[in-house]
PDB file of C-alpha atoms in Angstrom:
ATOM      1  CA  UNK A1320     127.806  38.007  21.629  1.00  0.00           C
ATOM      2  CA  UNK A1321     125.946  38.617  24.870  1.00  0.00           C
ATOM      3  CA  UNK A1322     122.386  39.768  24.839  1.00  0.00           C
ATOM      4  CA  UNK A1323     120.488  41.414  27.606  1.00  0.00           C
ATOM      5  CA  UNK A1324     116.805  41.591  28.066  1.00  0.00           C
ATOM      6  CA  UNK A1325     115.549  45.188  28.045  1.00  0.00           C
ATOM      7  CA  UNK A1326     112.606  44.258  30.254  1.00  0.00           C
ATOM      8  CA  UNK A1327     114.859  42.938  32.990  1.00  0.00           C
ATOM      9  CA  UNK A1328     117.182  45.934  32.857  1.00  0.00           C
ATOM     10  CA  UNK A1329     114.373  48.478  32.823  1.00  0.00           C
ATOM     11  CA  UNK A1330     112.090  46.609  35.197  1.00  0.00           C
ATOM     12  CA  UNK A1331     114.523  46.130  38.104  1.00  0.00           C
ATOM     13  CA  UNK A1332     114.401  49.615  39.670  1.00  0.00           C
ATOM     14  CA  UNK A1333     110.608  49.939  39.494  1.00  0.00           C
ATOM     15  CA  UNK A1334     109.747  47.349  42.167  1.00  0.00           C
ATOM     16  CA  UNK A1335     112.377  48.829  44.499  1.00  0.00           C
ATOM     17  CA  UNK A1336     110.905  52.308  44.007  1.00  0.00           C
ATOM     18  CA  UNK A1337     107.397  50.961  44.558  1.00  0.00           C
ATOM     19  CA  UNK A1338     108.443  49.280  47.812  1.00  0.00           C
ATOM     20  CA  UNK A1339     110.303  52.298  49.220  1.00  0.00           C
ATOM     21  CA  UNK A1340     107.205  54.200  50.432  1.00  0.00           C
ATOM     22  CA  UNK A1341     105.861  51.065  52.140  1.00  0.00           C
ATOM     23  CA  UNK A1342     109.193  50.467  53.840  1.00  0.00           C
ATOM     24  CA  UNK A1343     109.138  54.058  55.093  1.00  0.00           C
ATOM     25  CA  UNK A1344     105.565  53.648  56.362  1.00  0.00           C
ATOM     26  CA  UNK A1345     106.529  50.439  58.141  1.00  0.00           C
ATOM     27  CA  UNK A1346     109.567  52.097  59.670  1.00  0.00           C
ATOM     28  CA  UNK A1347     107.441  55.032  60.823  1.00  0.00           C
ATOM     29  CA  UNK A1348     104.918  52.664  62.424  1.00  0.00           C
ATOM     30  CA  UNK A1349     107.697  50.844  64.280  1.00  0.00           C
ATOM     31  CA  UNK A1350     109.227  54.175  65.373  1.00  0.00           C
ATOM     32  CA  UNK A1351     105.884  55.268  66.799  1.00  0.00           C
ATOM     33  CA  UNK A1352     105.402  52.012  68.689  1.00  0.00           C
ATOM     34  CA  UNK A1353     108.883  52.360  70.191  1.00  0.00           C
ATOM     35  CA  UNK A1354     108.176  55.994  71.131  1.00  0.00           C
ATOM     36  CA  UNK A1355     104.938  54.857  72.773  1.00  0.00           C
ATOM     37  CA  UNK A1356     106.780  52.275  74.845  1.00  0.00           C
ATOM     38  CA  UNK A1357     109.374  54.852  75.813  1.00  0.00           C
ATOM     39  CA  UNK A1358     106.641  57.266  76.906  1.00  0.00           C
ATOM     40  CA  UNK A1359     104.887  54.538  78.841  1.00  0.00           C
ATOM     41  CA  UNK A1360     108.054  53.454  80.603  1.00  0.00           C
ATOM     42  CA  UNK A1361     109.434  56.902  81.380  1.00  0.00           C
ATOM     43  CA  UNK A1362     106.229  58.758  82.220  1.00  0.00           C
ATOM     44  CA  UNK A1363     104.535  55.733  83.787  1.00  0.00           C
ATOM     45  CA  UNK A1364     107.643  55.121  85.901  1.00  0.00           C
ATOM     46  CA  UNK A1365     107.729  58.762  86.936  1.00  0.00           C
ATOM     47  CA  UNK A1366     104.047  58.650  87.906  1.00  0.00           C
ATOM     48  CA  UNK A1367     104.678  55.488  89.904  1.00  0.00           C
ATOM     49  CA  UNK A1368     107.572  57.132  91.755  1.00  0.00           C
ATOM     50  CA  UNK A1369     105.305  60.057  92.602  1.00  0.00           C
ATOM     51  CA  UNK A1370     102.479  57.758  93.711  1.00  0.00           C
ATOM     52  CA  UNK A1371     100.154  58.983  90.949  1.00  0.00           C
ATOM     53  CA  UNK A1372      99.071  55.614  89.606  1.00  0.00           C
ATOM     54  CA  UNK A1373      95.644  54.021  89.464  1.00  0.00           C
ATOM     55  CA  UNK A1374      95.294  50.324  90.293  1.00  0.00           C
ATOM     56  CA  UNK A1375      94.459  48.297  87.196  1.00  0.00           C
ATOM     57  CA  UNK A1376      92.264  45.807  89.100  1.00  0.00           C
ATOM     58  CA  UNK A1377      90.117  48.532  90.652  1.00  0.00           C
ATOM     59  CA  UNK A1378      89.904  50.912  87.662  1.00  0.00           C
ATOM     60  CA  UNK A1379      91.003  49.355  84.357  1.00  0.00           C
ATOM     61  CA  UNK A1380      89.511  52.201  82.309  1.00  0.00           C
ATOM     62  CA  UNK A1381      91.324  54.927  84.225  1.00  0.00           C
ATOM     63  CA  UNK A1382      94.504  52.855  84.204  1.00  0.00           C
ATOM     64  CA  UNK A1383      94.269  52.539  80.429  1.00  0.00           C
ATOM     65  CA  UNK A1384      93.626  56.263  79.930  1.00  0.00           C
ATOM     66  CA  UNK A1385      96.726  57.168  81.947  1.00  0.00           C
ATOM     67  CA  UNK A1386      98.791  54.638  80.041  1.00  0.00           C
ATOM     68  CA  UNK A1387      97.419  55.900  76.705  1.00  0.00           C
ATOM     69  CA  UNK A1388      98.317  59.457  77.734  1.00  0.00           C
ATOM     70  CA  UNK A1389     101.877  58.408  78.582  1.00  0.00           C
ATOM     71  CA  UNK A1390     102.150  56.668  75.208  1.00  0.00           C
ATOM     72  CA  UNK A1391     100.594  59.582  73.305  1.00  0.00           C
ATOM     73  CA  UNK A1392     103.027  62.056  74.879  1.00  0.00           C
ATOM     74  CA  UNK A1393     105.997  59.887  73.942  1.00  0.00           C
ATOM     75  CA  UNK A1394     104.696  59.437  70.411  1.00  0.00           C
ATOM     76  CA  UNK A1395     103.869  63.132  69.980  1.00  0.00           C
ATOM     77  CA  UNK A1396     107.333  64.126  71.167  1.00  0.00           C
ATOM     78  CA  UNK A1397     108.916  61.781  68.612  1.00  0.00           C
ATOM     79  CA  UNK A1398     106.632  62.936  65.805  1.00  0.00           C
ATOM     80  CA  UNK A1399     107.353  66.606  66.502  1.00  0.00           C
ATOM     81  CA  UNK A1400     111.064  65.855  66.681  1.00  0.00           C
ATOM     82  CA  UNK A1401     110.733  64.276  63.225  1.00  0.00           C
ATOM     83  CA  UNK A1402     108.992  67.518  62.106  1.00  0.00           C
ATOM     84  CA  UNK A1403     105.522  66.123  61.533  1.00  0.00           C
ATOM     85  CA  UNK A1404     102.741  68.691  61.597  1.00  0.00           C
ATOM     86  CA  UNK A1405     100.369  69.183  64.479  1.00  0.00           C
ATOM     87  CA  UNK A1406      97.355  67.855  62.586  1.00  0.00           C
ATOM     88  CA  UNK A1407      98.832  64.423  61.871  1.00  0.00           C
ATOM     89  CA  UNK A1408     100.461  64.302  65.332  1.00  0.00           C
ATOM     90  CA  UNK A1409      97.181  65.010  67.128  1.00  0.00           C
ATOM     91  CA  UNK A1410      95.280  62.612  64.896  1.00  0.00           C
ATOM     92  CA  UNK A1411      97.780  59.853  65.690  1.00  0.00           C
ATOM     93  CA  UNK A1412      97.514  60.658  69.417  1.00  0.00           C
ATOM     94  CA  UNK A1413      93.726  60.480  69.184  1.00  0.00           C
ATOM     95  CA  UNK A1414      94.092  56.908  67.917  1.00  0.00           C
ATOM     96  CA  UNK A1415      95.448  56.028  71.361  1.00  0.00           C
ATOM     97  CA  UNK A1416      92.067  56.874  72.911  1.00  0.00           C
ATOM     98  CA  UNK A1417      89.791  55.038  70.434  1.00  0.00           C
ATOM     99  CA  UNK A1418      89.689  51.928  72.704  1.00  0.00           C
ATOM    100  CA  UNK A1419      88.077  54.018  75.453  1.00  0.00           C
ATOM    101  CA  UNK A1420      84.750  53.231  73.766  1.00  0.00           C
ATOM    102  CA  UNK A1421      85.106  49.739  75.287  1.00  0.00           C
ATOM    103  CA  UNK A1422      85.238  50.984  78.904  1.00  0.00           C
ATOM    104  CA  UNK A1423      81.426  50.804  79.404  1.00  0.00           C
ATOM    105  CA  UNK A1424      81.653  47.071  78.641  1.00  0.00           C
ATOM    106  CA  UNK A1425      83.985  46.708  81.626  1.00  0.00           C
ATOM    107  CA  UNK A1426      81.647  48.758  83.841  1.00  0.00           C
ATOM    108  CA  UNK A1427      78.731  46.526  82.797  1.00  0.00           C
ATOM    109  CA  UNK A1428      80.785  43.376  83.548  1.00  0.00           C
ATOM    110  CA  UNK A1429      80.436  42.279  79.930  1.00  0.00           C
ATOM    111  CA  UNK A1430      84.227  42.318  79.556  1.00  0.00           C
ATOM    112  CA  UNK A1431      86.924  41.618  82.104  1.00  0.00           C
ATOM    113  CA  UNK A1432      89.674  44.132  82.750  1.00  0.00           C
ATOM    114  CA  UNK A1433      92.278  41.876  81.156  1.00  0.00           C
ATOM    115  CA  UNK A1434      90.099  41.246  78.077  1.00  0.00           C
ATOM    116  CA  UNK A1435      89.580  45.003  77.819  1.00  0.00           C
ATOM    117  CA  UNK A1436      93.309  45.696  78.001  1.00  0.00           C
ATOM    118  CA  UNK A1437      94.039  43.099  75.312  1.00  0.00           C
ATOM    119  CA  UNK A1438      91.280  44.397  73.019  1.00  0.00           C
ATOM    120  CA  UNK A1439      92.320  47.997  73.709  1.00  0.00           C
ATOM    121  CA  UNK A1440      95.890  47.392  72.584  1.00  0.00           C
ATOM    122  CA  UNK A1441      94.812  45.590  69.424  1.00  0.00           C
ATOM    123  CA  UNK A1442      92.261  48.311  68.627  1.00  0.00           C
ATOM    124  CA  UNK A1443      94.847  51.019  69.330  1.00  0.00           C
ATOM    125  CA  UNK A1444      97.311  49.495  66.871  1.00  0.00           C
ATOM    126  CA  UNK A1445      94.598  49.155  64.222  1.00  0.00           C
ATOM    127  CA  UNK A1446      93.500  52.775  64.767  1.00  0.00           C
ATOM    128  CA  UNK A1447      97.128  53.927  64.434  1.00  0.00           C
ATOM    129  CA  UNK A1448      97.476  51.942  61.217  1.00  0.00           C
ATOM    130  CA  UNK A1449      94.292  53.546  59.870  1.00  0.00           C
ATOM    131  CA  UNK A1450      95.686  57.030  60.570  1.00  0.00           C
ATOM    132  CA  UNK A1451      99.012  56.067  59.041  1.00  0.00           C
ATOM    133  CA  UNK A1452      97.362  54.822  55.870  1.00  0.00           C
ATOM    134  CA  UNK A1453      95.033  57.832  55.706  1.00  0.00           C
ATOM    135  CA  UNK A1454      98.008  60.216  55.842  1.00  0.00           C
ATOM    136  CA  UNK A1455     100.509  57.958  54.072  1.00  0.00           C
ATOM    137  CA  UNK A1456     101.792  60.774  51.830  1.00  0.00           C
ATOM    138  CA  UNK A1457     102.943  62.677  54.920  1.00  0.00           C
ATOM    139  CA  UNK A1458     104.679  59.661  56.440  1.00  0.00           C
ATOM    140  CA  UNK A1459     106.572  58.066  53.565  1.00  0.00           C
ATOM    141  CA  UNK A1460     109.053  60.892  52.911  1.00  0.00           C
TER     142      UNK A1460
END
C-alpha cells in the first residue's frame, strides 16, 4: 500500500506560483535592457551617420544624455509595444536620466569621464530596478 504525503502534494505548486511573478519581473528587466541597447545602437548609429554626435572626451555629460535618450526611446517603444501605460513608461525613461546628477562632479574634475560613465550605468540600472519594483504589479502580468 503506497502512501503519499499530503504536504508534498499540496505544497509543490505554491513555490512555482510564488516564483512566477519574479520570473516575469526579471524577464521584463532583461527585455528593457535589450531594448535600451537596441535604441542605443540604432539611434546612436543613425546620429553618427548624420554627424550629430558629441565627443565623449570633450563632453562626457552631453554624450551620456544623448546616449540615455537613445536608450530611453528604444525602451519606451518596446514598453508601448507591450501595452504598458504612459505613466510607467515615462517613469522608467526618467530612470535613464537619474545619473545626470553626477555631471557636476565631472565639471569640477572630482570624477573622470570614464568613472562617470561607469557610475552612470550602474546608477541607471539601479534606478530602473527601483521603478520596476515600485510598479511590480504592472510588470508581472
